[in-house]
């Protein structure tokens, strides 16, 4: 699992695409700070019923063009995560694309574990276009 709560400190390779799937790690515009971007996992899309573990919260269904994103950091409590649990549903138009590769350092890098559908679509791109050395140079700059 990638700690997506600190993701933009890493070197990411993003496939700009409106075609994202539940389970994909995505880059999105920060709903609270429009000049910033977040990296989160897409966990639900329109039509999904959202049910809280807090009995005070009423279940609801995501509306057309809405999605739910979550930070993956087991150390954070839900209210600290800066994801849909704090800011609510996100508009699909705020999704920039799917993250397909992560570079932490020259020796610590690899594919991002996305949905089965996303990974199938990403494989040809990574096989043809990925240049880890060039990515590492860009990341250092």
Short mmCIF file of N, CA and C in Angstrom, two decimals, residues 1 15 17-18 32 37 48 61 70 79 84-85 93-94 98 103 108-109 114 138:
data_model
loop_
_atom_site.label_atom_id
_atom_site.label_comp_id
_atom_site.label_asym_id
_atom_site.label_seq_id
_atom_site.Cartn_x
_atom_site.Cartn_y
_atom_site.Cartn_z
N UNK A 1 0.83 -1.17 0.00
CA UNK A 1 0.00 0.00 0.00
C UNK A 1 0.88 1.25 0.00
N UNK A 15 -0.97 9.15 -15.98
CA UNK A 15 -1.55 8.98 -17.30
C UNK A 15 -2.80 9.84 -17.35
N UNK A 17 -6.08 10.95 -18.10
CA UNK A 17 -7.15 10.18 -18.69
C UNK A 17 -8.43 10.41 -17.90
N UNK A 18 -9.50 10.50 -18.59
CA UNK A 18 -10.79 10.58 -17.91
C UNK A 18 -11.30 9.17 -17.61
N UNK A 32 -10.41 21.64 -1.42
CA UNK A 32 -10.28 22.72 -0.43
C UNK A 32 -9.25 23.77 -0.82
N UNK A 37 -2.96 19.77 -5.75
CA UNK A 37 -3.42 18.47 -6.23
C UNK A 37 -3.20 17.43 -5.15
N UNK A 48 -22.97 4.30 -6.37
CA UNK A 48 -22.56 3.53 -5.19
C UNK A 48 -23.26 4.10 -3.95
N UNK A 61 -26.39 7.90 -1.71
CA UNK A 61 -25.91 7.36 -2.99
C UNK A 61 -25.19 8.47 -3.74
N UNK A 70 -10.13 8.10 -1.18
CA UNK A 70 -9.59 7.91 0.17
C UNK A 70 -8.06 7.93 0.15
N UNK A 79 -10.84 11.35 10.14
CA UNK A 79 -10.99 12.81 10.15
C UNK A 79 -9.68 13.55 9.84
N UNK A 84 -12.32 12.13 0.96
CA UNK A 84 -13.78 12.28 0.91
C UNK A 84 -14.45 12.12 2.26
N UNK A 85 -13.78 11.46 3.19
CA UNK A 85 -14.37 11.34 4.53
C UNK A 85 -14.39 12.69 5.25
N UNK A 93 -14.95 15.48 -12.87
CA UNK A 93 -14.20 16.43 -13.69
C UNK A 93 -12.95 16.95 -12.97
N UNK A 94 -12.87 16.75 -11.65
CA UNK A 94 -11.68 17.15 -10.90
C UNK A 94 -10.58 16.09 -10.91
N UNK A 98 -4.93 8.82 -13.89
CA UNK A 98 -4.52 7.67 -13.08
C UNK A 98 -3.01 7.70 -12.91
N UNK A 103 8.15 6.87 -8.35
CA UNK A 103 9.60 6.86 -8.17
C UNK A 103 9.92 7.55 -6.85
N UNK A 108 14.22 2.66 -5.54
CA UNK A 108 12.90 2.39 -4.97
C UNK A 108 11.83 2.99 -5.87
N UNK A 109 11.37 2.18 -6.82
CA UNK A 109 10.36 2.65 -7.77
C UNK A 109 9.60 1.44 -8.31
N UNK A 114 -3.06 -0.55 -9.32
CA UNK A 114 -4.37 0.01 -9.65
C UNK A 114 -5.38 -1.12 -9.84
N UNK A 138 14.53 13.87 -13.87
CA UNK A 138 13.49 14.89 -13.72
C UNK A 138 13.10 15.07 -12.26
#
